Tab-separated table of C-alpha atoms in Angstrom:
chain	number	residue	atom	x	y	z
A	1	UNK	CA	7.178	23.071	-9.046
A	2	UNK	CA	7.658	20.978	-11.856
A	3	UNK	CA	10.625	19.070	-10.501
A	4	UNK	CA	8.218	18.273	-7.100
A	5	UNK	CA	5.617	17.015	-9.822
A	6	UNK	CA	7.662	14.795	-11.574
A	7	UNK	CA	9.384	13.139	-7.866
A	8	UNK	CA	5.667	12.666	-6.870
A	9	UNK	CA	4.342	11.049	-9.841
A	10	UNK	CA	7.547	8.616	-10.083
A	11	UNK	CA	6.933	7.672	-6.229
A	12	UNK	CA	3.481	6.442	-7.541
A	13	UNK	CA	4.820	5.294	-10.529
A	14	UNK	CA	7.189	3.131	-8.411
A	15	UNK	CA	4.332	1.872	-6.493
A	16	UNK	CA	1.976	1.151	-8.870
A	17	UNK	CA	4.437	-0.952	-10.469
A	18	UNK	CA	5.592	-2.867	-7.334
A	19	UNK	CA	1.986	-4.507	-7.540
A	20	UNK	CA	2.665	-4.913	-11.719
A	21	UNK	CA	6.206	-6.619	-10.236
A	22	UNK	CA	4.125	-9.017	-7.315
A	23	UNK	CA	1.565	-9.926	-10.123
A	24	UNK	CA	4.242	-10.972	-12.342
A	25	UNK	CA	5.693	-13.442	-10.009
A	26	UNK	CA	2.294	-14.928	-8.986
A	27	UNK	CA	1.125	-14.969	-12.482
A	28	UNK	CA	4.050	-16.767	-14.253
A	29	UNK	CA	6.800	-17.916	-11.686
A	30	UNK	CA	4.212	-19.313	-9.133
A	31	UNK	CA	5.377	-17.566	-5.752
A	32	UNK	CA	3.953	-17.593	-2.891
A	33	UNK	CA	2.557	-14.387	-1.515
A	34	UNK	CA	3.304	-15.037	1.773
A	35	UNK	CA	7.503	-16.045	1.807
A	36	UNK	CA	7.340	-12.644	-0.862
A	37	UNK	CA	5.583	-10.312	1.151
A	38	UNK	CA	8.093	-11.455	4.667
A	39	UNK	CA	11.065	-11.739	2.104
A	40	UNK	CA	10.557	-8.120	1.108
A	41	UNK	CA	9.485	-6.753	4.465
A	42	UNK	CA	12.669	-8.286	6.114
A	43	UNK	CA	14.857	-6.749	4.065
A	44	UNK	CA	13.390	-3.597	3.176
A	45	UNK	CA	13.238	-3.315	7.133
A	46	UNK	CA	17.016	-4.170	7.802
A	47	UNK	CA	17.356	-1.645	4.545
A	48	UNK	CA	15.033	1.231	6.156
A	49	UNK	CA	16.926	0.832	9.824
A	50	UNK	CA	20.409	0.963	8.948
A	51	UNK	CA	19.738	4.255	6.890
A	52	UNK	CA	18.433	5.710	10.348
A	53	UNK	CA	21.231	4.490	12.156
A	54	UNK	CA	23.713	5.022	9.948
A	55	UNK	CA	22.676	8.458	7.991
A	56	UNK	CA	20.646	9.534	9.896
A	57	UNK	CA	22.446	8.939	13.253
A	58	UNK	CA	19.274	7.844	15.325
A	59	UNK	CA	19.125	5.431	18.415
A	60	UNK	CA	17.191	3.045	16.222
A	61	UNK	CA	16.043	0.961	19.658
A	62	UNK	CA	14.930	3.792	21.363
A	63	UNK	CA	11.016	2.919	20.226
A	64	UNK	CA	11.392	-0.465	21.055
A	65	UNK	CA	12.318	0.800	24.769
A	66	UNK	CA	9.692	2.971	25.044
A	67	UNK	CA	6.730	2.550	22.850
A	68	UNK	CA	7.148	-1.339	22.282
A	69	UNK	CA	3.341	-2.172	22.388
A	70	UNK	CA	2.772	0.767	19.856
A	71	UNK	CA	5.529	-0.386	17.890
A	72	UNK	CA	3.972	-3.873	17.735
A	73	UNK	CA	0.240	-2.734	16.978
A	74	UNK	CA	1.588	-0.708	14.156
A	75	UNK	CA	3.202	-3.519	12.885
A	76	UNK	CA	0.749	-5.937	13.004
A	77	UNK	CA	-2.477	-4.211	12.477
A	78	UNK	CA	-1.088	-0.910	9.749
A	79	UNK	CA	1.971	-2.756	7.873
A	80	UNK	CA	1.425	-6.672	8.135
A	81	UNK	CA	-2.573	-5.721	7.300
A	82	UNK	CA	-1.961	-3.930	4.205
A	83	UNK	CA	1.069	-5.353	2.597
A	84	UNK	CA	-0.181	-8.975	3.105
A	85	UNK	CA	-3.553	-7.836	2.239
A	86	UNK	CA	-2.419	-6.017	-0.523
A	87	UNK	CA	-0.312	-8.853	-2.280
A	88	UNK	CA	-2.665	-11.785	-1.628
A	89	UNK	CA	-5.460	-9.965	-3.184
A	90	UNK	CA	-3.194	-9.627	-6.245
A	91	UNK	CA	-2.490	-13.419	-6.395
A	92	UNK	CA	-6.355	-13.914	-6.144
A	93	UNK	CA	-7.274	-11.333	-9.173
A	94	UNK	CA	-4.752	-9.156	-10.297
A	95	UNK	CA	-2.743	-5.639	-9.320
A	96	UNK	CA	-4.669	-3.363	-10.643
A	97	UNK	CA	-7.658	-4.458	-8.814
A	98	UNK	CA	-6.105	-4.345	-5.528
A	99	UNK	CA	-4.612	-1.376	-6.009
A	100	UNK	CA	-7.819	0.185	-6.526
A	101	UNK	CA	-9.281	-1.614	-3.899
A	102	UNK	CA	-6.587	-0.674	-1.312
A	103	UNK	CA	-7.242	2.740	-2.408
A	104	UNK	CA	-10.314	2.814	-0.087
A	105	UNK	CA	-8.332	3.640	2.494
A	106	UNK	CA	-8.874	7.580	2.643
A	107	UNK	CA	-12.819	6.359	2.461
A	108	UNK	CA	-12.304	4.696	5.723
A	109	UNK	CA	-10.222	7.632	7.317
A	110	UNK	CA	-12.763	10.159	6.753
A	111	UNK	CA	-15.472	8.163	8.184
A	112	UNK	CA	-13.080	7.412	11.166
A	113	UNK	CA	-12.499	11.389	11.460
A	114	UNK	CA	-16.080	11.927	11.026
A	115	UNK	CA	-16.354	9.546	14.100
A	116	UNK	CA	-14.033	11.269	16.312
A	117	UNK	CA	-15.792	14.280	15.413
A	118	UNK	CA	-19.593	13.021	16.363
A	119	UNK	CA	-20.794	14.166	12.934
A	120	UNK	CA	-22.423	12.595	10.382
A	121	UNK	CA	-20.121	12.750	6.773
A	122	UNK	CA	-21.811	15.833	4.497
A	123	UNK	CA	-21.343	16.866	1.213
A	124	UNK	CA	-18.673	15.833	-0.784
A	125	UNK	CA	-17.686	13.366	2.121
A	126	UNK	CA	-21.057	11.992	1.149
A	127	UNK	CA	-20.723	11.547	-2.430
A	128	UNK	CA	-17.353	10.162	-1.589
A	129	UNK	CA	-19.012	7.203	-0.059
A	130	UNK	CA	-21.352	6.464	-2.312
A	131	UNK	CA	-18.594	6.962	-5.258
A	132	UNK	CA	-16.615	4.325	-3.251
A	133	UNK	CA	-19.227	2.278	-2.837
A	134	UNK	CA	-20.551	2.275	-6.927
A	135	UNK	CA	-16.923	1.261	-7.316
A	136	UNK	CA	-16.218	-1.161	-5.361
A	137	UNK	CA	-20.336	-2.798	-6.470
A	138	UNK	CA	-19.006	-2.439	-10.466
A	139	UNK	CA	-15.587	-4.187	-9.830
A	140	UNK	CA	-17.198	-6.559	-7.770
A	141	UNK	CA	-20.119	-7.667	-9.849
A	142	UNK	CA	-19.814	-5.896	-13.493
A	143	UNK	CA	-23.388	-4.445	-12.652
A	144	UNK	CA	-24.919	-7.705	-12.254
A	145	UNK	CA	-26.362	-8.720	-9.090
A	146	UNK	CA	-26.224	-12.552	-10.363
A	147	UNK	CA	-22.877	-13.196	-9.553
A	148	UNK	CA	-19.540	-11.277	-8.595
A	149	UNK	CA	-16.882	-10.737	-11.221
A	150	UNK	CA	-13.820	-11.550	-8.775
A	151	UNK	CA	-13.829	-14.183	-5.702
A	152	UNK	CA	-15.413	-13.260	-2.506
A	153	UNK	CA	-12.537	-13.616	-0.464
A	154	UNK	CA	-10.145	-11.247	-3.144
A	155	UNK	CA	-12.684	-8.624	-2.723
A	156	UNK	CA	-12.969	-9.109	1.392
A	157	UNK	CA	-8.788	-9.361	1.488
A	158	UNK	CA	-9.021	-6.332	-0.807
A	159	UNK	CA	-11.211	-4.230	1.427
A	160	UNK	CA	-9.210	-5.897	4.881
A	161	UNK	CA	-5.785	-4.282	3.177
A	162	UNK	CA	-7.431	-0.823	2.776
A	163	UNK	CA	-8.307	-0.908	6.481
A	164	UNK	CA	-5.352	-1.314	7.735
A	165	UNK	CA	-3.993	0.757	5.379
A	166	UNK	CA	-6.110	3.265	6.490
A	167	UNK	CA	-4.756	2.382	10.095
A	168	UNK	CA	-1.331	3.172	8.805
A	169	UNK	CA	-2.065	6.303	8.137
A	170	UNK	CA	-3.778	7.408	11.644
A	171	UNK	CA	-1.572	5.331	13.692
A	172	UNK	CA	2.090	7.031	13.412
A	173	UNK	CA	0.778	10.344	13.928
A	174	UNK	CA	2.218	10.726	17.690
A	175	UNK	CA	5.069	8.595	16.569
A	176	UNK	CA	6.691	10.556	14.440
A	177	UNK	CA	6.639	13.490	16.689
A	178	UNK	CA	9.270	11.513	18.476
A	179	UNK	CA	11.055	9.067	15.721
A	180	UNK	CA	12.249	9.416	12.362
A	181	UNK	CA	9.958	7.489	9.628
A	182	UNK	CA	12.561	5.243	8.582
A	183	UNK	CA	12.945	4.278	11.764
A	184	UNK	CA	9.245	3.352	12.536
A	185	UNK	CA	8.973	2.033	8.960
A	186	UNK	CA	11.748	-0.283	9.496
A	187	UNK	CA	11.140	-1.364	12.341
A	188	UNK	CA	7.248	-1.823	11.215
A	189	UNK	CA	8.672	-3.870	8.123
A	190	UNK	CA	10.727	-5.848	10.301
A	191	UNK	CA	8.714	-7.222	13.111
A	192	UNK	CA	6.006	-7.870	10.654
A	193	UNK	CA	7.917	-9.673	7.951
A	194	UNK	CA	9.626	-11.838	10.922
A	195	UNK	CA	6.207	-13.036	12.169
A	196	UNK	CA	5.800	-14.489	9.116
A	197	UNK	CA	8.422	-17.300	9.473
A	198	UNK	CA	5.460	-19.032	11.261
A	199	UNK	CA	4.276	-19.459	8.064
A	200	UNK	CA	6.562	-19.513	5.510
A	201	UNK	CA	10.390	-20.741	5.610
A	202	UNK	CA	12.334	-17.594	4.526
A	203	UNK	CA	15.355	-19.758	2.689
A	204	UNK	CA	12.915	-21.747	0.773
A	205	UNK	CA	11.439	-19.944	-1.752
A	206	UNK	CA	8.443	-20.770	-3.197
A	207	UNK	CA	7.779	-21.020	-6.978
A	208	UNK	CA	10.322	-21.127	-10.076
A	209	UNK	CA	13.035	-18.837	-9.818
A	210	UNK	CA	15.331	-17.139	-12.700
A	211	UNK	CA	16.653	-14.353	-13.546
A	212	UNK	CA	14.065	-12.239	-14.645
A	213	UNK	CA	12.294	-13.875	-11.240
A	214	UNK	CA	14.741	-12.408	-9.444
A	215	UNK	CA	15.060	-8.919	-11.263
A	216	UNK	CA	11.220	-9.007	-10.374
A	217	UNK	CA	11.996	-8.950	-6.389
A	218	UNK	CA	15.159	-6.683	-6.760
A	219	UNK	CA	12.800	-3.681	-7.960
A	220	UNK	CA	10.242	-4.774	-5.365
A	221	UNK	CA	12.533	-4.535	-2.902
A	222	UNK	CA	14.423	-1.191	-4.120
A	223	UNK	CA	11.898	0.371	-6.654
A	224	UNK	CA	8.457	-0.259	-5.484
A	225	UNK	CA	10.293	0.647	-1.740
A	226	UNK	CA	13.210	2.630	-1.290
A	227	UNK	CA	12.991	4.567	-4.674
A	228	UNK	CA	9.367	5.708	-3.933
A	229	UNK	CA	9.876	6.249	-0.542
A	230	UNK	CA	13.033	8.998	-1.282
A	231	UNK	CA	10.868	10.242	-4.096
A	232	UNK	CA	7.708	10.901	-2.654
A	233	UNK	CA	9.609	12.716	0.392
A	234	UNK	CA	11.776	14.662	-1.793
A	235	UNK	CA	8.523	15.624	-3.943
A	236	UNK	CA	6.336	16.688	-0.863
A	237	UNK	CA	8.991	18.833	0.396
A	238	UNK	CA	8.585	20.668	-2.655
A	239	UNK	CA	4.786	20.493	-3.638
A	240	UNK	CA	3.547	20.444	-0.082
A	241	UNK	CA	1.053	17.518	1.197
A	242	UNK	CA	-2.527	18.461	-0.848
A	243	UNK	CA	-0.933	18.463	-3.655
A	244	UNK	CA	0.984	15.243	-3.311
A	245	UNK	CA	-1.716	13.420	-1.970
A	246	UNK	CA	-3.505	14.423	-5.490
A	247	UNK	CA	-0.710	13.672	-7.543
A	248	UNK	CA	-0.489	10.251	-6.126
A	249	UNK	CA	-3.387	9.241	-7.943
A	250	UNK	CA	-0.853	8.444	-10.585
A	251	UNK	CA	-0.740	4.878	-8.594
A	252	UNK	CA	-3.631	2.818	-9.585
A	253	UNK	CA	-3.621	4.627	-12.639
A	254	UNK	CA	0.099	3.367	-13.518
A	255	UNK	CA	-0.795	-0.333	-12.130
A	256	UNK	CA	-3.973	-0.280	-14.153
A	257	UNK	CA	-2.129	0.813	-17.717
A	258	UNK	CA	0.997	-1.799	-16.744
A	259	UNK	CA	-1.138	-4.561	-16.143
A	260	UNK	CA	-2.963	-4.520	-20.006
A	261	UNK	CA	0.064	-3.704	-21.765
A	262	UNK	CA	2.493	-6.070	-19.680
A	263	UNK	CA	0.591	-9.084	-18.355
A	264	UNK	CA	-1.805	-9.210	-20.348
A	265	UNK	CA	-4.818	-8.912	-18.253
A	266	UNK	CA	-8.116	-8.297	-19.008
A	267	UNK	CA	-10.249	-5.726	-17.449
A	268	UNK	CA	-13.457	-4.853	-19.237
A	269	UNK	CA	-15.593	-1.968	-19.312
A	270	UNK	CA	-17.160	-2.145	-15.954
A	271	UNK	CA	-13.882	-2.589	-13.941
A	272	UNK	CA	-12.952	0.849	-16.065
A	273	UNK	CA	-15.745	2.738	-14.477
A	274	UNK	CA	-15.426	1.271	-11.021
A	275	UNK	CA	-11.956	2.071	-10.803
A	276	UNK	CA	-12.669	5.362	-12.265
A	277	UNK	CA	-15.312	5.787	-9.435
A	278	UNK	CA	-13.032	4.829	-7.098
A	279	UNK	CA	-10.037	7.403	-8.079
A	280	UNK	CA	-12.554	9.648	-8.480
A	281	UNK	CA	-13.294	10.030	-4.470
A	282	UNK	CA	-9.802	9.604	-3.396
A	283	UNK	CA	-9.302	12.795	-5.559
A	284	UNK	CA	-12.383	14.512	-3.901
A	285	UNK	CA	-11.709	13.964	-0.511
A	286	UNK	CA	-7.998	14.859	-1.160
A	287	UNK	CA	-8.892	18.849	-2.093
A	288	UNK	CA	-8.781	21.060	0.900
A	289	UNK	CA	-11.816	22.225	2.516
A	290	UNK	CA	-12.629	26.029	1.447
């Protein structure tokens, strides 16, 4: 069990540090968020598909032939919206805020499930909605109705990213019964990444690139994508989905601590309270019902 907990914490930390690596590239090397997302998704998609084909011995083209529209829909509404929205939000504010805003996804999943069941949210679900709204209010306004503490576009894109992440969590249910996760994620990453070629040249990286910038990008590809995925799946087998979802709340905590300590990002007390409200809400909704 301890090994499983460490694996899930490792996965969450890798994910959280991925946002920090992105902020580092935006803040110190003026890298374009569209180019970064495109390059990362194309390379990660190819790596996932190679793993599915060579290690898992999967027919990676079956999903393209039989579920064409499903994989295209998942690629654009799920992966592209979540990933591009996340990194674009970071470029507009900071990794901690972007991570916590995207962590509102379970709230949207809960609202959707309530709608499907034709019932109103009740009990801790209502507490969760109120807590999430309070958290976003504090992050966006710092408690003052006179002005916004972050730009309206950052808030808007951050919430859109959470909506896409919620879709990303719901959509694959049926597909994962027929195809392995690396096959599904691989095609989703690759297709969404290739679509960004329309707005960014993959062979003309924007920004100032030196060894530290390349190392940050390599971490985004292998640490925040491949390693985090491998750690999470390995830990999930040991601790189960409920504990895994609870422990995964270490991701925004890792992001908050890292941007403050490593990138000298200034967060105020209302930011911490607002982020705490959203993290508490996710923890509350992750607990199993009696």
